[in-house]
Coordinates of N, CA and C and ligand atoms in Angstrom, one line a residue:
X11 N 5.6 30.6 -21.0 CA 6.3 31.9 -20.8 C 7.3 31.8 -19.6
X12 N 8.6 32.1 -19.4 CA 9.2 32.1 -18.5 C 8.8 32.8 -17.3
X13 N 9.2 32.2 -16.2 CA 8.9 32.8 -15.3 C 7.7 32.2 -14.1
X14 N 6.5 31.7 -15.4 CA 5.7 31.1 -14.4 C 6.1 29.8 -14.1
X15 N 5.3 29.6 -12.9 CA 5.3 28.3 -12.3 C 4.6 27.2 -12.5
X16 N 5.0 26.0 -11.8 CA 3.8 24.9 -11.7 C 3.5 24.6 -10.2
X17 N 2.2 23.9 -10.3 CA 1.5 24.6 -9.2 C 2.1 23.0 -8.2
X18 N 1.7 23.5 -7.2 CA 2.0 21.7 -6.2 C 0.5 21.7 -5.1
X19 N 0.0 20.5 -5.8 CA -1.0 19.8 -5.7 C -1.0 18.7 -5.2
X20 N -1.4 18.4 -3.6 CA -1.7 17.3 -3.3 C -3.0 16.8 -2.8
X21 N -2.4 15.6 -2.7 CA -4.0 14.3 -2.7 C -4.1 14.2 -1.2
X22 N -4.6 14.0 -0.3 CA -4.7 13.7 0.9 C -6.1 12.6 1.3
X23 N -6.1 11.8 2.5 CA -7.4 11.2 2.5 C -7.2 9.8 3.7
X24 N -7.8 9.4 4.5 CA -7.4 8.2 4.8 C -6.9 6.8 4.4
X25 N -6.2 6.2 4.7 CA -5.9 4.7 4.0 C -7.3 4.2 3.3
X26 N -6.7 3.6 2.2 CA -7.5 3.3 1.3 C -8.8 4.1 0.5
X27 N -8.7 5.1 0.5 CA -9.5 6.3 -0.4 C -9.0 6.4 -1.6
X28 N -7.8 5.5 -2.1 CA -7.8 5.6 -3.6 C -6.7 6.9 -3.9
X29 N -6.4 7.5 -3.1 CA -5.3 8.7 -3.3 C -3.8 8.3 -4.0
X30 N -3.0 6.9 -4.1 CA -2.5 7.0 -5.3 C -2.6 6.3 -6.5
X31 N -3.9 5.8 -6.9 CA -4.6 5.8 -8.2 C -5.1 7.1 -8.4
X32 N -5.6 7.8 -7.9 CA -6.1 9.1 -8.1 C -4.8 10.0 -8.7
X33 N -3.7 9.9 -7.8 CA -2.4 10.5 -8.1 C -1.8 10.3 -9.5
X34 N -1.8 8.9 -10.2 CA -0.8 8.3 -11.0 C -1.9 8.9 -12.1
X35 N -3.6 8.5 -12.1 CA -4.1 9.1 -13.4 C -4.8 10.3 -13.5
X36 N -4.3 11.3 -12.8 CA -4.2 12.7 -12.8 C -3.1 13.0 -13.5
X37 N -1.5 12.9 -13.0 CA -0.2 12.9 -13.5 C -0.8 12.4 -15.1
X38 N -0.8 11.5 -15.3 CA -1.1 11.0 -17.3 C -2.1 12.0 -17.9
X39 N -3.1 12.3 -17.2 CA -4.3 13.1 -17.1 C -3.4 14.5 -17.9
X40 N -2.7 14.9 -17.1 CA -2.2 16.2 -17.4 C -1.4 16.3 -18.2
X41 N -0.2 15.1 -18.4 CA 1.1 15.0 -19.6 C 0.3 15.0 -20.5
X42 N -0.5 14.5 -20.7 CA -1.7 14.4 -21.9 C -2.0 15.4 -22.4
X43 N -2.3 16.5 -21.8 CA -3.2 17.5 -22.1 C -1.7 19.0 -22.2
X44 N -0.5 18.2 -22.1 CA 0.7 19.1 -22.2 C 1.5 19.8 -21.0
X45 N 1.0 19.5 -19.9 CA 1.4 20.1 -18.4 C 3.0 19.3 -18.4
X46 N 3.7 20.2 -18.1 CA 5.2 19.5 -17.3 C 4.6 19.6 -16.1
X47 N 4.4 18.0 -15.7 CA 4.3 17.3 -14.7 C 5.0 16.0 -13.6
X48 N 5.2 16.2 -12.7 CA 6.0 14.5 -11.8 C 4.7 14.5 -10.9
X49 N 5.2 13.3 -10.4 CA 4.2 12.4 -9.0 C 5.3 12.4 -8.0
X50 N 5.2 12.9 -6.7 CA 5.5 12.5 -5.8 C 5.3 12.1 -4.5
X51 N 6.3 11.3 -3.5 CA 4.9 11.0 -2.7 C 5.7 10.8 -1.3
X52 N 5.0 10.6 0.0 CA 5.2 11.0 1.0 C 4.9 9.9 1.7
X53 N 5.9 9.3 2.6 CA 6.8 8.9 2.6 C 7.7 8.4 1.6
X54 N 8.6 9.4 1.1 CA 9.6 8.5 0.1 C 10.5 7.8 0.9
X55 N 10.1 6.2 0.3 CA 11.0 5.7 1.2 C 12.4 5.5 0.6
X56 N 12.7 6.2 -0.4 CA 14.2 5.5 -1.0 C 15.6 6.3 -0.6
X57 N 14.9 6.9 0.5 CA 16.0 8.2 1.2 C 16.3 7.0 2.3
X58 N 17.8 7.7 2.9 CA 18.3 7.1 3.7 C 16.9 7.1 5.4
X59 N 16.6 8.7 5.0 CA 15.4 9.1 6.2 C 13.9 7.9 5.5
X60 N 14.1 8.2 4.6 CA 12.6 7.3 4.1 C 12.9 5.8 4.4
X61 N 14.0 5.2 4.8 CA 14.3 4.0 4.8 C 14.0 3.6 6.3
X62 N 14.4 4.6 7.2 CA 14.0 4.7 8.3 C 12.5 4.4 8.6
X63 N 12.1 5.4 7.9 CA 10.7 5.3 8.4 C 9.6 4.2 7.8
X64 N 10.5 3.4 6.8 CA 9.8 2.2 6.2 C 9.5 1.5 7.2
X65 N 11.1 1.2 7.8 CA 11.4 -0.3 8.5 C 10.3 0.2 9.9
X66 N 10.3 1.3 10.2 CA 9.1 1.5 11.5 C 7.5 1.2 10.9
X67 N 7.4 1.1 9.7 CA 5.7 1.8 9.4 C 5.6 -0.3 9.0
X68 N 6.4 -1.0 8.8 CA 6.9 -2.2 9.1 C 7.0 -3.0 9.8
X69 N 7.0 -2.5 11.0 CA 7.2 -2.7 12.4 C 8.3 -3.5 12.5
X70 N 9.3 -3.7 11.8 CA 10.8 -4.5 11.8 C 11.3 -3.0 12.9
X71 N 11.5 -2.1 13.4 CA 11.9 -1.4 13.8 C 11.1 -0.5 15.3
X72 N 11.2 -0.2 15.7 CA 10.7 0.9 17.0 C 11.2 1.9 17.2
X73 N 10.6 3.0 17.0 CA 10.8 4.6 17.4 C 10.6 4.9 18.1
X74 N 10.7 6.0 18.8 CA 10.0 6.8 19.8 C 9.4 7.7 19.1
X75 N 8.3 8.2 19.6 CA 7.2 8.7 18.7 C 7.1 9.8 18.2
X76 N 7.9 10.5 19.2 CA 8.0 11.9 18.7 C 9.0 11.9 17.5
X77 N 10.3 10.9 17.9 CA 11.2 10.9 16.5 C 11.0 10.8 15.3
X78 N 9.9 9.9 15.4 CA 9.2 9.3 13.9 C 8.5 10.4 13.1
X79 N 7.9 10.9 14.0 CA 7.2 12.3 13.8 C 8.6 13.1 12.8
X80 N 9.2 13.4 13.7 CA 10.2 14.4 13.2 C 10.9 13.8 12.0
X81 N 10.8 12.4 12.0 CA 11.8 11.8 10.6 C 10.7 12.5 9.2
X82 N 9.3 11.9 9.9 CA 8.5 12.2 8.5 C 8.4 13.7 8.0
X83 N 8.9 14.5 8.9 CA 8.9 15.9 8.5 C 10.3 16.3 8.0
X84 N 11.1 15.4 8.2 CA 12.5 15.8 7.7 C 12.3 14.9 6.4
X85 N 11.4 13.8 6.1 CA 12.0 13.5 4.9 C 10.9 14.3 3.8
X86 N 10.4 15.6 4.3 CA 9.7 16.4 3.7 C 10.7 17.5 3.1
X87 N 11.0 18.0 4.1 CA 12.5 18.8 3.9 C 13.5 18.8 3.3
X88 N 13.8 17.4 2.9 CA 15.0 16.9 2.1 C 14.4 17.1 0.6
X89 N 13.3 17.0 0.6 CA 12.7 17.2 -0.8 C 12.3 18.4 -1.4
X90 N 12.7 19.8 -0.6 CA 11.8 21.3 -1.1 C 12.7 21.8 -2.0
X91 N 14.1 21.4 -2.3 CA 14.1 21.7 -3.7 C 13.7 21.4 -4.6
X92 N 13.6 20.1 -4.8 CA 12.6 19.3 -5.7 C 11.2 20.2 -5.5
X93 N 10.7 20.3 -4.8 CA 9.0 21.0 -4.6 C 9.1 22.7 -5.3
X94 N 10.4 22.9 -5.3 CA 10.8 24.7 -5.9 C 10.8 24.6 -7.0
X95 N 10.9 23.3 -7.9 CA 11.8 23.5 -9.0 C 10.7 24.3 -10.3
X96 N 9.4 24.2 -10.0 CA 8.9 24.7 -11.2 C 7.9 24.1 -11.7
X97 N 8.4 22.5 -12.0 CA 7.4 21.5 -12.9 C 6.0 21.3 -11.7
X98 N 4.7 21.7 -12.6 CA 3.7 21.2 -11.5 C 3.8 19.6 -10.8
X99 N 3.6 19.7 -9.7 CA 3.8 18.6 -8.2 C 2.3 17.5 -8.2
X100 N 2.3 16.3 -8.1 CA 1.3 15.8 -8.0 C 1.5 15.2 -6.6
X101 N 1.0 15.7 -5.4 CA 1.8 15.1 -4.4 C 1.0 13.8 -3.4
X102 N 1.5 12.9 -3.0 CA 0.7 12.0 -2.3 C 1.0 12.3 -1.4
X103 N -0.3 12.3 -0.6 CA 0.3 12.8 0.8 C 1.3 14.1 1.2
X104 N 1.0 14.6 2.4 CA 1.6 15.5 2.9 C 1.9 15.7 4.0
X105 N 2.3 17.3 4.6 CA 2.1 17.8 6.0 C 1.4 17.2 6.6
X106 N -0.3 17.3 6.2 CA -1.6 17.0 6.6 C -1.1 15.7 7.1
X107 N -0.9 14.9 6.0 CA -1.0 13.1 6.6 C 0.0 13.5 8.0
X108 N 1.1 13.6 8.2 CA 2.3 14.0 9.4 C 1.4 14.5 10.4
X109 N 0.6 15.6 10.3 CA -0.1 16.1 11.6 C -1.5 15.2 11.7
X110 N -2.1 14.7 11.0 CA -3.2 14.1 11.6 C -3.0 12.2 12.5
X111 N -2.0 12.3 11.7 CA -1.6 10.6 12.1 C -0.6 10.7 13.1
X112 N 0.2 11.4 13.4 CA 0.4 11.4 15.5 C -0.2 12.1 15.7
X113 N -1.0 13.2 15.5 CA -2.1 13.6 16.6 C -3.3 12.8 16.8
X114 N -2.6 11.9 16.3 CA -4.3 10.6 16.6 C -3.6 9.8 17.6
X115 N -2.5 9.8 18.0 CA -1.7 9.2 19.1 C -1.7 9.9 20.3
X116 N -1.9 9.1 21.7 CA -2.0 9.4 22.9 C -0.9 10.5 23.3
X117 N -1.5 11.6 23.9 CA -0.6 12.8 24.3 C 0.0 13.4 22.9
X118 N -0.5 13.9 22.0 CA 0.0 14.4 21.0 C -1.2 15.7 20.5
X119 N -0.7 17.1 20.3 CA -1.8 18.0 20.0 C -1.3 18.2 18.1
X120 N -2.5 18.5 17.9 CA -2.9 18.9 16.7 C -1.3 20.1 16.4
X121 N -1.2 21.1 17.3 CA -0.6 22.0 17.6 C 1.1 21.9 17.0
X122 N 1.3 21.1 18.1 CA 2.5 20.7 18.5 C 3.5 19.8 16.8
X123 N 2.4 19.4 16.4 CA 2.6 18.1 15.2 C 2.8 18.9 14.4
X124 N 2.1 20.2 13.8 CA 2.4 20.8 12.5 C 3.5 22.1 12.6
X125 N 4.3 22.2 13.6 CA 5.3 23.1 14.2 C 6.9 22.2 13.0
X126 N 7.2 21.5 12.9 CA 8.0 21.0 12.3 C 7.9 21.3 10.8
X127 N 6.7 21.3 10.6 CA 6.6 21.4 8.7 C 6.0 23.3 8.4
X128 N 5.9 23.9 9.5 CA 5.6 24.9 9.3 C 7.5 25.6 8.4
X129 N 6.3 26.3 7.4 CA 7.2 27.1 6.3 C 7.9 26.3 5.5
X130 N 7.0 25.1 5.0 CA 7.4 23.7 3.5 C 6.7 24.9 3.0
X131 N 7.3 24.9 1.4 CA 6.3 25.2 0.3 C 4.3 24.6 0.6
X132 N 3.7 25.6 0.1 CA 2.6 25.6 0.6 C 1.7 24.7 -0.9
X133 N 1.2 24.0 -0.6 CA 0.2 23.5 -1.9 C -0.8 24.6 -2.2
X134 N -0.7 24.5 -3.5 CA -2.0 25.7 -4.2 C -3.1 25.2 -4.1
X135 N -3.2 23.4 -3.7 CA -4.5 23.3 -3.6 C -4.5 21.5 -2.6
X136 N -5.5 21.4 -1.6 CA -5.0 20.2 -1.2 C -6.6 19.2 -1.9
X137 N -6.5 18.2 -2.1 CA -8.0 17.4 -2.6 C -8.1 16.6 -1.1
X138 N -9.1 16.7 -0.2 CA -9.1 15.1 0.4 C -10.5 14.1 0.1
X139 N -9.8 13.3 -0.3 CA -10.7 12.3 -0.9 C -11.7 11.5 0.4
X140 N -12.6 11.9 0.5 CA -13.5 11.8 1.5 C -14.1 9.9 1.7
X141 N -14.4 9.6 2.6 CA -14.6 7.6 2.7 C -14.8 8.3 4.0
X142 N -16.2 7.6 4.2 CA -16.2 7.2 5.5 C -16.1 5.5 5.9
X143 N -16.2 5.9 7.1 CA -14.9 4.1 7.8 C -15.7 2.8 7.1
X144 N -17.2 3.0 6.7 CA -17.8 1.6 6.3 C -17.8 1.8 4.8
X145 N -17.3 2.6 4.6 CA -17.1 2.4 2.9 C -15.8 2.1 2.7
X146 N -15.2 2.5 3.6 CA -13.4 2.0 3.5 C -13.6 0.7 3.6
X147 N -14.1 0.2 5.0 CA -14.5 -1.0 5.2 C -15.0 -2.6 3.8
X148 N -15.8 -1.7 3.3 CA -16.0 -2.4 2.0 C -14.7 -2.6 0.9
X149 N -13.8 -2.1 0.7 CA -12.8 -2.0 0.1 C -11.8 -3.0 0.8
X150 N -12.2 -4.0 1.5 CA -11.2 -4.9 2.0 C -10.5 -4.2 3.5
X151 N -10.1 -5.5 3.5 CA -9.0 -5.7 5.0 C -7.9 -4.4 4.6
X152 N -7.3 -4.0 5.8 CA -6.3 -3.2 6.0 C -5.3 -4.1 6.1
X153 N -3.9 -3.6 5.6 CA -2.8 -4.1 5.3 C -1.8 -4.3 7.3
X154 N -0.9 -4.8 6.8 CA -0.2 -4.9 8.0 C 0.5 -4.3 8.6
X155 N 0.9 -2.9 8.4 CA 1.7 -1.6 8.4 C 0.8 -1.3 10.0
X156 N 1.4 -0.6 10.5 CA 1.5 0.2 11.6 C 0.0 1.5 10.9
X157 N -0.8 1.7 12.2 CA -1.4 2.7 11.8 C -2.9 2.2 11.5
X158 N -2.6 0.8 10.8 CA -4.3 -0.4 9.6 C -5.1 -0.2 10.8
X159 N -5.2 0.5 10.9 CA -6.5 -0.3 12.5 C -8.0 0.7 11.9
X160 N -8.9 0.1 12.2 CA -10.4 1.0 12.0 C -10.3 2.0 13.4
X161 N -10.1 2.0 14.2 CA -9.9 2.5 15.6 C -9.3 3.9 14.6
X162 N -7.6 3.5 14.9 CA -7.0 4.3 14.8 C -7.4 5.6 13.6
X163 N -7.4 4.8 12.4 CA -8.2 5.9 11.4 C -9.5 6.5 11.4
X164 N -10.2 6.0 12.3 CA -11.5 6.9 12.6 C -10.7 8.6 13.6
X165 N -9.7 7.9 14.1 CA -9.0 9.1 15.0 C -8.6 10.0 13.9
X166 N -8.0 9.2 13.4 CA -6.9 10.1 12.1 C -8.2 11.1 11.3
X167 N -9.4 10.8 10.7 CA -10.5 11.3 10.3 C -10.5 12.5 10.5
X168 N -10.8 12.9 12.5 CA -11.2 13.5 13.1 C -9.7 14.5 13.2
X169 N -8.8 14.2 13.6 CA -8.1 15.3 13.1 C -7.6 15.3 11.9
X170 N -8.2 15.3 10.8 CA -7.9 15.7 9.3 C -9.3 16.8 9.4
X171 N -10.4 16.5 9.9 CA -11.4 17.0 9.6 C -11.0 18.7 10.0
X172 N -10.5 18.8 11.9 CA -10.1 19.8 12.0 C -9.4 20.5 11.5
X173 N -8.0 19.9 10.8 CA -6.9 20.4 9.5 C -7.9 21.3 8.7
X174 N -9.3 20.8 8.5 CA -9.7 21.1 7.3 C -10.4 22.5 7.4
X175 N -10.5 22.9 8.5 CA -11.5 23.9 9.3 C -10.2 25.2 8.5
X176 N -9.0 25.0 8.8 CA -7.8 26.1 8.5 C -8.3 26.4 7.1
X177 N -8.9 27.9 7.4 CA -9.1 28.2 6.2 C -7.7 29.3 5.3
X178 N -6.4 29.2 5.7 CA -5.3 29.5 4.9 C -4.8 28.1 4.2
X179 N -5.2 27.2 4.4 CA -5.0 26.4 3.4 C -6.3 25.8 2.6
X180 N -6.0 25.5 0.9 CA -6.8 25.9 0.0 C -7.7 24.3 0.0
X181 N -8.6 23.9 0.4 CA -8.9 22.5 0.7 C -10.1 22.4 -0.3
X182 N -10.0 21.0 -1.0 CA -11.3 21.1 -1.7 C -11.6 19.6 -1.2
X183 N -13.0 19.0 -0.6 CA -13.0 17.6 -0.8 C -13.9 17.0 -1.6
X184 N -13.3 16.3 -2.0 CA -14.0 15.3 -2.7 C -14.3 14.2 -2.4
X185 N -15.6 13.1 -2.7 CA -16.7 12.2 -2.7 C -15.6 11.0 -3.6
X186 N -15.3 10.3 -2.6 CA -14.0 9.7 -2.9 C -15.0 8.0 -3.1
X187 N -16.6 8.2 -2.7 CA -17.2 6.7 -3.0 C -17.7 6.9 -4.3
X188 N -17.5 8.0 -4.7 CA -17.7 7.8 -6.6 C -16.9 7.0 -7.2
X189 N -17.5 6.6 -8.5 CA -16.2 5.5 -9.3 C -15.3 6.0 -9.7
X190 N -13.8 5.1 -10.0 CA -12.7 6.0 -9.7 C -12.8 6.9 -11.2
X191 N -13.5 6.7 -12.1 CA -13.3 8.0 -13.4 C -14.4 9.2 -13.1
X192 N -15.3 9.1 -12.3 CA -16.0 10.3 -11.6 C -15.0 11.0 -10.8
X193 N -14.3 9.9 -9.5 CA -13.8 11.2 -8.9 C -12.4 11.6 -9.8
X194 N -12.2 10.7 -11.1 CA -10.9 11.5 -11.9 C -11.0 12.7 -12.2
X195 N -11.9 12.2 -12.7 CA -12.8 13.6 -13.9 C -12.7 15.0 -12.6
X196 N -12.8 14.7 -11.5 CA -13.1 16.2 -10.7 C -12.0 16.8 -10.3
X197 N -11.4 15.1 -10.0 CA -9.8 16.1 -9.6 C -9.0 17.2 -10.6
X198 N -9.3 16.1 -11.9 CA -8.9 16.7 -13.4 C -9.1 18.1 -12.8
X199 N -10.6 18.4 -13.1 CA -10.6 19.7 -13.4 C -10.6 20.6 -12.2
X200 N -10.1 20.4 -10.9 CA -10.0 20.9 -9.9 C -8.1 21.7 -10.3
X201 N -7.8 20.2 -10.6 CA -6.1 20.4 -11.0 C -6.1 21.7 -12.2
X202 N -6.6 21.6 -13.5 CA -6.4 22.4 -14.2 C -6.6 24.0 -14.0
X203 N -7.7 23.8 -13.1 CA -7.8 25.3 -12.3 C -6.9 26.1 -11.8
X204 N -6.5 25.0 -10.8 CA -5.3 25.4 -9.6 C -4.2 25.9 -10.7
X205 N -3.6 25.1 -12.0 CA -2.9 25.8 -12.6 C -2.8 26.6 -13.1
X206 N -3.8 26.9 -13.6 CA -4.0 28.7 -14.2 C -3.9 29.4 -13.4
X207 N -4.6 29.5 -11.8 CA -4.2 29.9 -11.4 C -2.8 30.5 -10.7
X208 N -2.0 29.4 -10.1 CA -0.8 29.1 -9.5 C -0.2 30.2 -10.6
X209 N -0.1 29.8 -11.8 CA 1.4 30.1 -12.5 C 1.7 31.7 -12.3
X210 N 0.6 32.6 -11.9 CA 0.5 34.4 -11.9 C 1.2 34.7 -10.3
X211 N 1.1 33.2 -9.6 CA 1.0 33.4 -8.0 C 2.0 33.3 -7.3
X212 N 2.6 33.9 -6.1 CA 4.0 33.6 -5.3 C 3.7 32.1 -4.5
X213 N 4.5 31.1 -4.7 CA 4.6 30.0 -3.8 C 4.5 30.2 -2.6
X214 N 3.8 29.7 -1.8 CA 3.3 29.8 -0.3 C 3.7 29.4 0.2
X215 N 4.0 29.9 1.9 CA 4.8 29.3 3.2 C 4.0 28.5 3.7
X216 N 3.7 27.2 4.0 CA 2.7 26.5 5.0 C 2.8 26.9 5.8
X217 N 1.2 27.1 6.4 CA 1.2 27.2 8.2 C 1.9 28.3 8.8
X218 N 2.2 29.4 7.8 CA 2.9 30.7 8.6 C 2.3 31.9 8.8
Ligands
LIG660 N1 2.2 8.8 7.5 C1 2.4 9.4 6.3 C2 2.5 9.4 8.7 O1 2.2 8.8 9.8 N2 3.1 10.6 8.7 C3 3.4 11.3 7.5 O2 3.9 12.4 7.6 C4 3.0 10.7 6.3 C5 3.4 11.4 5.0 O3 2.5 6.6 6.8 N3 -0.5 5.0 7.1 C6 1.6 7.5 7.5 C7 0.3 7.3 6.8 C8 0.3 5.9 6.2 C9 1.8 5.5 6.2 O4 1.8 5.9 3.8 C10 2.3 5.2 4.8 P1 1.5 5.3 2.4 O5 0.8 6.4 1.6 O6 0.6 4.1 2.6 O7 2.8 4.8 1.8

C-alpha cells in the first residue's frame, strides 16, 4: 500500500559476534519471504569519508581522535537519504558502534560521542548480539585493525551495555553463543515484527 514504510533495523555487537553473517542471512531471509529489502553497513568504506576511515582502522594512517570520531559520524550522514528511502534497512553497525568504541578511549564520555549522530533516522529496532570475551575468545585471534585487542573490547562491552540502559531506543539482545541458524531464526522473527510494526509508524529522530 502506498505510503508505508520499511523499517531500519540494525545489528550491533562486539567484534566477532557474527553481526554480518547474521546481516547477509536475514537480508535473503526476508527477499524470500517478499520484503523489499538492502544490507547496509557502517563503515562504508567506498566513500571518499569511508576511505578515510579505512586507511586509519588500517593503521596506514593517523587521526586525531576526536576527528575520526567525527568522520564515522559524517559517513553516517552522507547516507540518510539512502536510510529515508522507504526499502526496509538491514543495518550493520551503527550510531551505537561510533559511541561505544571512542568512549572506550581515554578522555572520551559516553555523552560527548553520541552528540554528532543525534537526529540520524532512528532504527525501529536495534539486535545486539550478545558474546562474552571468552566466547569471542574461542572464535579465534582478532584481526589486525585498530581497536582487535581483548582489553579494548571488554571496554567497548561496558559502554554498549550502558547504551543499552536508554530505554528510547528499541533494544532487543540476543544470545549470540547460539548456532548461527538459532540466532537466525530469532533475528528473523524479531525483524518481521519490527516490520509490521514500523510501516503504520513515523521514522524516529535518534537520541532527541
Ligand atoms: N567503528 C565502527 C567505530 O569505531 N566507530 C563507528 O562509528 C563504527 C560504525 O570500526 N572495530 C569500528 C568498529 C570496528 C571497526 O568495523 C570496523 P567492521 O564492522 O569490522 O568493518
Amino acid at each position: 500500500m502506498a505510503g508505508k514504510r520499511g523499517a531500519l533495523i540494525v545489528l550491533e555487537g562486539v567484534d566477532k559476534a557474527g553481526k554480518t553473517t547474521q546481516c547477509k542471512k536475514l537480508v535473503q531471509a526476508l527477499q524470500q519471504s517478499g520484503q523489499s529489502v538492502e544490507m547496509m553497513r557502517f563503515p562504508d568504506r567506498t566513500t571518499i569519508i569511508g576511505q578515510l576511515i579505512n586507511a586509519y582502522l588500517e593503521k596506514k594512517s593517523d587521526l586525531e581522535d576526536h576527528v575520526v570520531h567525527l568522520l564515522f559520524s559524517a559517513n553516517r550522514w552522507e547516507m540518510v537519504k539512502k536510510l529515508e528511502q522507504g526499502t526496509t534497512l538491514v543495518v550493520d553497525r551503527y550510531a551505537f558502534s561510533g559511541a561505544a568504541f571512542t568512549s572506550a578511549k581515554p578522555g572520551f564520555c559516553l555523552d560527548w560521542c553520541k552528540k554528532p549522530d543525534v537526529g540520524l533516522p532512528k532504527p525501529d529496532l536495534v539486535m545486539f548480539l550478545q558474546l562474552s570475551p571468552a566466547q569471542a575468545a574461542l572464535r579465534g585471534q582478532f584481526g589486525e585493525e585498530r581497536y582487535e585487542t581483548d582489553d579494548f573490547q571488554r571496554t567497548v562491552q561496558q559502554k554498549f551495555d550502558q547504551l543499552m540502559k536508554d530505554p528510547s531506543v528499541n533494544w532487543q539482545e540476543i544470545d549470540a553463543s547460539q548456532s548461527i541458524e538459532d540466532v537466525h531464526r530469532e533475528i528473523t522473527t524479531h525483524s518481521l515484527n519490527t516490520i509490521n510494526i514500523a510501516q503504520d509508524l513515523p521514522l524516529g529522530e535518534l537520541w532527541k
